[in-house]
mmCIF file of C-alpha atoms and ligand atoms in Angstrom:
data_model
loop_
_atom_site.group_PDB
_atom_site.id
_atom_site.type_symbol
_atom_site.label_atom_id
_atom_site.label_comp_id
_atom_site.label_asym_id
_atom_site.label_seq_id
_atom_site.Cartn_x
_atom_site.Cartn_y
_atom_site.Cartn_z
ATOM 1 C CA MET Q 1 165.862 190.841 144.105
ATOM 2 C CA SER Q 2 162.858 189.569 143.147
ATOM 3 C CA THR Q 3 163.341 186.504 140.569
ATOM 4 C CA THR Q 4 161.563 186.823 137.008
ATOM 5 C CA PHE Q 5 160.985 182.992 136.667
ATOM 6 C CA THR Q 6 158.299 180.397 137.863
ATOM 7 C CA ILE Q 7 159.779 177.893 140.229
ATOM 8 C CA ASP Q 8 159.989 173.897 138.925
ATOM 9 C CA THR Q 9 156.795 172.390 140.578
ATOM 10 C CA ALA Q 10 159.329 169.122 141.060
ATOM 11 C CA THR Q 11 161.992 171.279 143.279
ATOM 12 C CA SER Q 12 159.002 173.402 144.989
ATOM 13 C CA ARG Q 13 155.481 173.553 146.852
ATOM 14 C CA ALA Q 14 154.743 176.949 145.786
ATOM 15 C CA THR Q 15 152.925 176.205 142.485
ATOM 16 C CA PRO Q 16 150.416 173.028 142.381
ATOM 17 C CA THR Q 17 150.445 172.941 139.268
ATOM 18 C CA PRO Q 18 151.970 169.812 137.554
ATOM 19 C CA ALA Q 19 154.492 170.828 135.176
ATOM 20 C CA PRO Q 20 153.499 168.673 131.499
ATOM 21 C CA MET Q 21 157.017 167.220 131.575
ATOM 22 C CA LYS Q 22 160.016 166.313 134.392
ATOM 23 C CA ARG Q 23 162.901 168.950 133.729
ATOM 24 C CA LEU Q 24 165.629 167.288 132.532
ATOM 25 C CA THR Q 25 168.745 167.680 134.913
ATOM 26 C CA VAL Q 26 172.692 168.369 134.668
ATOM 27 C CA PRO Q 27 173.222 165.113 136.399
ATOM 28 C CA ALA Q 28 170.956 163.454 133.578
ATOM 29 C CA ILE Q 29 172.920 164.698 130.658
ATOM 30 C CA GLN Q 30 175.832 163.490 132.251
ATOM 31 C CA ARG Q 31 174.845 160.177 132.415
ATOM 32 C CA ARG Q 32 173.828 159.508 129.123
ATOM 33 C CA LYS Q 33 177.417 159.220 128.553
ATOM 34 C CA VAL Q 34 178.674 156.124 129.988
ATOM 35 C CA GLU Q 35 182.115 154.635 129.877
ATOM 36 C CA GLY Q 36 183.175 156.747 127.374
ATOM 37 C CA ARG Q 37 180.314 156.779 125.108
ATOM 38 C CA THR Q 38 177.104 157.935 124.006
ATOM 39 C CA ASP Q 39 174.315 156.118 122.169
ATOM 40 C CA GLU Q 40 171.925 158.922 121.605
ATOM 41 C CA PRO Q 41 173.742 161.611 120.898
ATOM 42 C CA LEU Q 42 173.063 165.071 123.003
ATOM 43 C CA VAL Q 43 170.943 167.656 121.183
ATOM 44 C CA MET Q 44 171.199 171.208 122.140
ATOM 45 C CA LEU Q 45 170.229 174.584 120.594
ATOM 46 C CA THR Q 46 170.349 178.322 121.074
ATOM 47 C CA ALA Q 47 167.163 179.973 122.289
ATOM 48 C CA TYR Q 48 166.991 183.797 123.512
ATOM 49 C CA THR Q 49 162.838 184.206 123.606
ATOM 50 C CA ALA Q 50 160.719 182.502 125.381
ATOM 51 C CA ARG Q 51 158.408 181.828 122.211
ATOM 52 C CA GLN Q 52 161.239 179.699 120.508
ATOM 53 C CA ALA Q 53 161.904 177.965 123.619
ATOM 54 C CA GLN Q 54 158.575 176.900 123.704
ATOM 55 C CA LEU Q 55 158.516 175.354 120.142
ATOM 56 C CA LEU Q 56 162.087 173.676 120.298
ATOM 57 C CA ASP Q 57 162.456 172.546 124.049
ATOM 58 C CA PRO Q 58 159.941 169.536 123.401
ATOM 59 C CA HIS Q 59 162.853 168.150 120.534
ATOM 60 C CA CYS Q 60 165.869 169.565 122.982
ATOM 61 C CA ASP Q 61 167.926 167.944 125.955
ATOM 62 C CA MET Q 62 169.270 171.669 126.038
ATOM 63 C CA LEU Q 63 168.760 175.063 125.330
ATOM 64 C CA LEU Q 64 171.713 177.665 124.985
ATOM 65 C CA VAL Q 65 171.019 181.338 125.755
ATOM 66 C CA GLY Q 66 174.409 181.955 123.948
ATOM 67 C CA ASP Q 67 175.611 185.026 123.734
ATOM 68 C CA SER Q 68 175.722 184.450 120.065
ATOM 69 C CA LEU Q 69 172.177 186.870 120.450
ATOM 70 C CA GLY Q 70 174.509 189.488 120.266
ATOM 71 C CA GLN Q 71 174.565 189.283 116.533
ATOM 72 C CA VAL Q 72 171.575 187.548 115.789
ATOM 73 C CA ILE Q 73 169.598 189.301 118.043
ATOM 74 C CA TYR Q 74 170.624 192.526 118.095
ATOM 75 C CA GLY Q 75 173.027 193.192 115.137
ATOM 76 C CA LEU Q 76 176.397 193.246 117.251
ATOM 77 C CA PRO Q 77 179.642 193.136 115.189
ATOM 78 C CA SER Q 78 180.468 190.135 117.725
ATOM 79 C CA THR Q 79 179.740 188.620 120.965
ATOM 80 C CA LEU Q 80 182.664 191.474 123.176
ATOM 81 C CA PRO Q 81 179.878 193.820 124.053
ATOM 82 C CA VAL Q 82 176.941 191.389 124.788
ATOM 83 C CA THR Q 83 176.206 192.301 129.163
ATOM 84 C CA LEU Q 84 175.501 190.562 131.989
ATOM 85 C CA ASP Q 85 171.879 192.065 131.724
ATOM 86 C CA MET Q 86 170.859 190.861 128.432
ATOM 87 C CA MET Q 87 171.905 187.587 129.136
ATOM 88 C CA VAL Q 88 169.791 187.612 132.191
ATOM 89 C CA ALA Q 89 167.160 189.360 130.330
ATOM 90 C CA HIS Q 90 166.836 186.709 127.784
ATOM 91 C CA GLY Q 91 167.873 183.299 130.223
ATOM 92 C CA ALA Q 92 165.075 184.086 132.430
ATOM 93 C CA ALA Q 93 162.551 184.337 128.942
ATOM 94 C CA VAL Q 94 163.779 180.538 127.830
ATOM 95 C CA VAL Q 95 163.551 179.232 131.334
ATOM 96 C CA ARG Q 96 160.126 180.722 131.205
ATOM 97 C CA GLY Q 97 159.391 178.666 128.180
ATOM 98 C CA SER Q 98 160.954 175.543 128.393
ATOM 99 C CA TYR Q 99 159.784 173.060 130.614
ATOM 100 C CA HIS Q 100 162.015 170.063 129.214
ATOM 101 C CA SER Q 101 165.335 170.696 128.536
ATOM 102 C CA VAL Q 102 168.598 171.774 130.502
ATOM 103 C CA VAL Q 103 168.967 175.826 129.917
ATOM 104 C CA ILE Q 104 172.408 176.841 129.894
ATOM 105 C CA ILE Q 105 173.533 180.115 129.989
ATOM 106 C CA ASP Q 106 176.121 181.901 128.342
ATOM 107 C CA MET Q 107 178.364 184.004 130.444
ATOM 108 C CA PRO Q 108 179.778 186.978 128.761
ATOM 109 C CA PHE Q 109 182.782 188.464 128.181
ATOM 110 C CA GLY Q 110 184.234 190.463 130.643
ATOM 111 C CA SER Q 111 181.929 189.056 133.376
ATOM 112 C CA TYR Q 112 183.875 186.032 134.175
ATOM 113 C CA GLU Q 113 187.685 185.944 133.586
ATOM 114 C CA ALA Q 114 189.519 188.466 136.080
ATOM 115 C CA SER Q 115 189.103 185.867 138.925
ATOM 116 C CA PRO Q 116 186.895 182.784 140.137
ATOM 117 C CA GLN Q 117 185.372 185.323 142.780
ATOM 118 C CA GLN Q 118 184.254 187.777 139.725
ATOM 119 C CA ALA Q 119 182.789 184.443 138.061
ATOM 120 C CA PHE Q 120 181.168 183.282 141.113
ATOM 121 C CA ALA Q 121 179.433 186.977 141.384
ATOM 122 C CA SER Q 122 178.321 186.820 137.903
ATOM 123 C CA ALA Q 123 177.124 182.780 137.339
ATOM 124 C CA SER Q 124 175.301 183.296 141.080
ATOM 125 C CA ARG Q 125 173.142 186.442 139.507
ATOM 126 C CA ILE Q 126 172.843 184.404 137.011
ATOM 127 C CA MET Q 127 171.408 181.260 138.559
ATOM 128 C CA ALA Q 128 169.742 183.718 140.898
ATOM 129 C CA GLU Q 129 167.712 185.546 138.540
ATOM 130 C CA THR Q 130 166.895 183.252 135.777
ATOM 131 C CA GLY Q 131 166.454 179.502 137.566
ATOM 132 C CA ALA Q 132 168.879 178.123 134.339
ATOM 133 C CA ALA Q 133 170.409 174.732 134.841
ATOM 134 C CA GLY Q 134 173.982 175.870 134.971
ATOM 135 C CA VAL Q 135 176.396 178.222 132.824
ATOM 136 C CA LYS Q 136 178.549 178.272 129.973
ATOM 137 C CA LEU Q 137 182.164 179.713 129.678
ATOM 138 C CA GLU Q 138 184.942 180.000 126.805
ATOM 139 C CA GLY Q 139 188.307 179.116 127.733
ATOM 140 C CA GLY Q 140 190.728 176.067 128.717
ATOM 141 C CA ALA Q 141 192.902 175.497 130.954
ATOM 142 C CA ALA Q 142 193.196 179.147 131.700
ATOM 143 C CA MET Q 143 189.722 179.026 133.273
ATOM 144 C CA ALA Q 144 190.640 175.794 135.049
ATOM 145 C CA ASP Q 145 190.253 177.013 138.695
ATOM 146 C CA THR Q 146 187.335 179.286 137.660
ATOM 147 C CA ILE Q 147 185.594 176.034 136.684
ATOM 148 C CA ALA Q 148 186.581 174.282 140.005
ATOM 149 C CA PHE Q 149 185.619 177.297 141.809
ATOM 150 C CA LEU Q 150 181.702 177.871 140.797
ATOM 151 C CA SER Q 151 181.324 173.637 140.358
ATOM 152 C CA GLN Q 152 181.956 173.189 144.264
ATOM 153 C CA ARG Q 153 180.279 175.904 145.001
ATOM 154 C CA GLY Q 154 177.173 174.281 143.034
ATOM 155 C CA ILE Q 155 177.097 175.867 139.687
ATOM 156 C CA PRO Q 156 177.101 173.811 137.216
ATOM 157 C CA VAL Q 157 179.633 175.100 134.463
ATOM 158 C CA MET Q 158 179.680 174.079 130.593
ATOM 159 C CA ALA Q 159 183.224 174.595 128.884
ATOM 160 C CA HIS Q 160 183.725 175.759 125.715
ATOM 161 C CA ILE Q 161 187.089 175.285 124.105
ATOM 162 C CA GLY Q 162 188.337 175.541 120.168
ATOM 163 C CA LEU Q 163 187.227 177.919 118.717
ATOM 164 C CA THR Q 164 186.285 180.880 121.069
ATOM 165 C CA PRO Q 165 184.140 183.627 119.544
ATOM 166 C CA GLN Q 166 184.814 185.358 122.725
ATOM 167 C CA ALA Q 167 188.822 185.749 121.693
ATOM 168 C CA VAL Q 168 188.414 186.677 118.065
ATOM 169 C CA ASN Q 169 191.214 189.510 118.794
ATOM 170 C CA ALA Q 170 193.308 186.900 120.115
ATOM 171 C CA LEU Q 171 192.675 185.073 117.697
ATOM 172 C CA GLY Q 172 192.526 186.859 114.518
ATOM 173 C CA GLY Q 173 188.987 185.936 113.007
ATOM 174 C CA TYR Q 174 186.718 182.360 113.118
ATOM 175 C CA GLY Q 175 188.546 180.119 110.877
ATOM 176 C CA ALA Q 176 188.992 176.062 111.982
ATOM 177 C CA ARG Q 177 191.555 175.593 115.064
ATOM 178 C CA GLY Q 178 193.518 172.566 115.994
ATOM 179 C CA LYS Q 179 195.529 172.383 112.074
ATOM 180 C CA SER Q 180 198.957 172.713 113.835
ATOM 181 C CA GLN Q 181 200.104 170.185 116.347
ATOM 182 C CA GLU Q 182 201.349 173.501 118.403
ATOM 183 C CA GLU Q 183 197.279 173.982 118.379
ATOM 184 C CA HIS Q 184 196.173 170.298 118.380
ATOM 185 C CA ALA Q 185 198.333 169.900 122.071
ATOM 186 C CA LYS Q 186 197.028 172.722 123.114
ATOM 187 C CA ILE Q 187 193.427 172.158 122.822
ATOM 188 C CA LEU Q 188 193.908 168.843 123.559
ATOM 189 C CA GLY Q 189 195.130 169.711 126.691
ATOM 190 C CA ASP Q 190 192.265 172.400 127.387
ATOM 191 C CA ALA Q 191 189.836 169.236 127.162
ATOM 192 C CA ARG Q 192 191.777 167.432 130.173
ATOM 193 C CA ALA Q 193 192.444 170.629 132.154
ATOM 194 C CA VAL Q 194 188.127 171.458 131.802
ATOM 195 C CA ALA Q 195 187.082 167.951 132.690
ATOM 196 C CA ALA Q 196 189.488 167.482 135.445
ATOM 197 C CA ALA Q 197 188.122 170.817 136.511
ATOM 198 C CA GLY Q 198 185.004 169.735 137.216
ATOM 199 C CA ALA Q 199 183.094 171.106 134.122
ATOM 200 C CA PHE Q 200 179.830 168.652 133.523
ATOM 201 C CA ALA Q 201 180.372 169.054 129.871
ATOM 202 C CA MET Q 202 182.015 170.893 127.249
ATOM 203 C CA VAL Q 203 181.297 172.560 123.627
ATOM 204 C CA VAL Q 204 184.290 172.200 121.349
ATOM 205 C CA GLU Q 205 183.713 174.506 118.385
ATOM 206 C CA GLY Q 206 185.569 174.890 115.310
ATOM 207 C CA VAL Q 207 188.063 172.161 115.001
ATOM 208 C CA MET Q 208 189.714 169.548 112.932
ATOM 209 C CA GLU Q 209 187.774 166.369 113.043
ATOM 210 C CA GLY Q 210 190.586 163.647 113.976
ATOM 211 C CA LEU Q 211 190.954 166.571 117.171
ATOM 212 C CA ALA Q 212 187.386 166.423 118.189
ATOM 213 C CA ASN Q 213 186.967 162.705 117.980
ATOM 214 C CA LEU Q 214 190.334 162.469 120.692
ATOM 215 C CA ILE Q 215 188.717 164.696 122.670
ATOM 216 C CA THR Q 216 185.222 162.952 122.549
ATOM 217 C CA ASP Q 217 187.274 159.301 123.203
ATOM 218 C CA GLY Q 218 189.910 161.553 125.803
ATOM 219 C CA VAL Q 219 187.271 162.683 128.517
ATOM 220 C CA ASP Q 220 184.672 161.064 130.485
ATOM 221 C CA VAL Q 221 181.696 164.218 130.291
ATOM 222 C CA PRO Q 222 179.513 164.904 127.463
ATOM 223 C CA VAL Q 223 181.458 166.504 124.400
ATOM 224 C CA ILE Q 224 178.745 168.744 122.251
ATOM 225 C CA GLY Q 225 180.321 169.620 118.608
ATOM 226 C CA ILE Q 226 180.045 172.362 116.455
ATOM 227 C CA GLY Q 227 182.034 172.532 113.372
ATOM 228 C CA ALA Q 228 183.574 169.353 114.822
ATOM 229 C CA SER Q 229 182.574 165.884 114.484
ATOM 230 C CA ALA Q 230 179.624 163.732 114.142
ATOM 231 C CA ARG Q 231 181.105 161.171 116.472
ATOM 232 C CA CYS Q 232 180.773 164.254 119.640
ATOM 233 C CA ASP Q 233 178.202 163.082 121.924
ATOM 234 C CA GLY Q 234 176.050 166.004 121.263
ATOM 235 C CA GLN Q 235 175.714 168.363 118.770
ATOM 236 C CA VAL Q 236 175.043 171.872 118.897
ATOM 237 C CA LEU Q 237 173.879 174.444 116.539
ATOM 238 C CA VAL Q 238 172.462 178.397 116.476
ATOM 239 C CA ALA Q 239 168.553 177.942 115.769
ATOM 240 C CA GLU Q 240 168.741 181.096 113.486
ATOM 241 C CA ASP Q 241 171.144 178.949 111.483
ATOM 242 C CA MET Q 242 169.924 175.870 111.385
ATOM 243 C CA LEU Q 243 166.447 177.678 110.736
ATOM 244 C CA GLY Q 244 167.570 179.657 107.475
ATOM 245 C CA MET Q 245 167.130 182.831 108.476
ATOM 246 C CA PHE Q 246 170.350 184.224 107.556
ATOM 247 C CA GLU Q 247 171.812 184.196 103.705
ATOM 248 C CA ARG Q 248 175.320 183.355 104.976
ATOM 249 C CA VAL Q 249 175.808 179.672 106.014
ATOM 250 C CA PRO Q 250 178.906 178.791 107.018
ATOM 251 C CA ARG Q 251 180.343 175.777 106.834
ATOM 252 C CA PHE Q 252 179.485 173.438 109.542
ATOM 253 C CA VAL Q 253 175.847 174.481 109.402
ATOM 254 C CA LYS Q 254 172.671 172.416 107.724
ATOM 255 C CA ARG Q 255 169.843 173.870 106.910
ATOM 256 C CA TYR Q 256 166.590 172.693 108.078
ATOM 257 C CA GLY Q 257 164.575 175.462 107.193
ATOM 258 C CA ASN Q 258 164.224 178.719 104.454
ATOM 259 C CA MET Q 259 162.727 181.403 107.724
ATOM 260 C CA ALA Q 260 164.277 184.515 105.576
ATOM 261 C CA GLU Q 261 162.262 183.473 102.343
ATOM 262 C CA MET Q 262 158.766 182.537 104.675
ATOM 263 C CA VAL Q 263 159.161 186.581 106.727
ATOM 264 C CA SER Q 264 160.010 188.034 103.982
ATOM 265 C CA ASP Q 265 157.064 186.398 101.702
ATOM 266 C CA ALA Q 266 154.619 186.893 104.565
ATOM 267 C CA ALA Q 267 155.790 190.386 104.662
ATOM 268 C CA ALA Q 268 155.663 191.004 100.734
ATOM 269 C CA ALA Q 269 151.927 189.585 100.908
ATOM 270 C CA TYR Q 270 150.573 191.711 104.257
ATOM 271 C CA ALA Q 271 152.478 194.961 102.393
ATOM 272 C CA ALA Q 272 150.687 194.196 99.303
ATOM 273 C CA ASP Q 273 147.324 193.371 100.825
ATOM 274 C CA VAL Q 274 147.415 196.784 102.684
ATOM 275 C CA ARG Q 275 148.665 198.764 99.608
ATOM 276 C CA SER Q 276 145.465 197.407 97.669
ATOM 277 C CA ARG Q 277 142.887 197.649 101.171
ATOM 278 C CA ALA Q 278 142.851 194.114 100.691
ATOM 279 C CA PHE Q 279 143.327 193.918 104.424
ATOM 280 C CA PRO Q 280 141.382 194.077 106.938
ATOM 281 C CA THR Q 281 138.545 192.210 105.720
ATOM 282 C CA ASP Q 282 135.322 191.763 107.038
ATOM 283 C CA ASP Q 283 136.330 188.912 109.106
ATOM 284 C CA GLN Q 284 139.300 191.321 110.632
ATOM 285 C CA VAL Q 285 136.940 194.066 111.764
ATOM 286 C CA TYR Q 286 134.657 194.756 114.504
ATOM 287 C CA ARG Q 287 130.861 195.748 114.004
ATOM 288 C CA PRO Q 288 127.778 195.957 116.514
ATOM 289 C CA LYS Q 289 126.174 192.530 116.631
ATOM 290 C CA ILE Q 290 122.482 192.714 115.365
HETATM 291 O O1 KIV Z 301 176.909 181.541 122.018
HETATM 292 C C1 KIV Z 301 176.332 180.686 121.316
HETATM 293 O O2 KIV Z 301 175.356 180.479 120.027
HETATM 294 C C2 KIV Z 301 177.804 179.501 121.109
HETATM 295 C C3 KIV Z 301 177.442 178.293 120.549
HETATM 296 C C4 KIV Z 301 177.811 178.519 119.033
HETATM 297 C C5 KIV Z 301 178.464 177.062 120.793
HETATM 298 O O3 KIV Z 301 178.429 179.647 122.329
#
């Protein structure tokens, strides 16, 4: 099968053009947490397209091709209908559009839960066809065997615990987790289990701040928070949320832009120019040179 990514010059003699910067690696990300502490927090954003990756890459340590693309790009009601084909296509685009960040690709619902062998088949396809550095999968202790199976076979795994959107039907919604003592203990156990299984890092989503702090202090791999705590070893957001692409702003999101308004204003100005024949002007038409 042909691959769609450009081979990194650091690992191949195939292309002589040096990349402008060496790509970070999974071990380099892991080494940022020393004796349970990360001095400079890790920066992670989602990216789904090559151009978006080009713009975000210089500012990030990791780019996540999240299955949130189902909702953000495809207008799906949840992440459940996202397919492996979608993740591979968008993952390859993000790898092509970046040269610095570690690119991690979400394993979609139904592609890994049945067995470690099923997970290996899906994850190895993702790795081979995109050139990404690792995969992310949702689930805690129940996924420990699968995380160990993949990690021992050369596939770096980022775990995802707490609020796991692929389990929305079992959880009953997207509310914060870890409020009851029972749930608090389960999520703490999940964090310990995925770290012991060999996850190189974990996303902790939508949990009580105190629980996120306990997890961050209690495992020796980087903990990337979303709706978790400022004390985490890093933070991740869906880029479109952070850029202000949507009207609804979840509690855990801080907006750093107003892209929805910018796009809408630009489209309105273009439409007005077309309707009044103000566009195109002399500058945008072809005429014979005299
Ligand atoms: O799919 C995704 O974008 C994610 C992040 C929100 C962590 O899993």
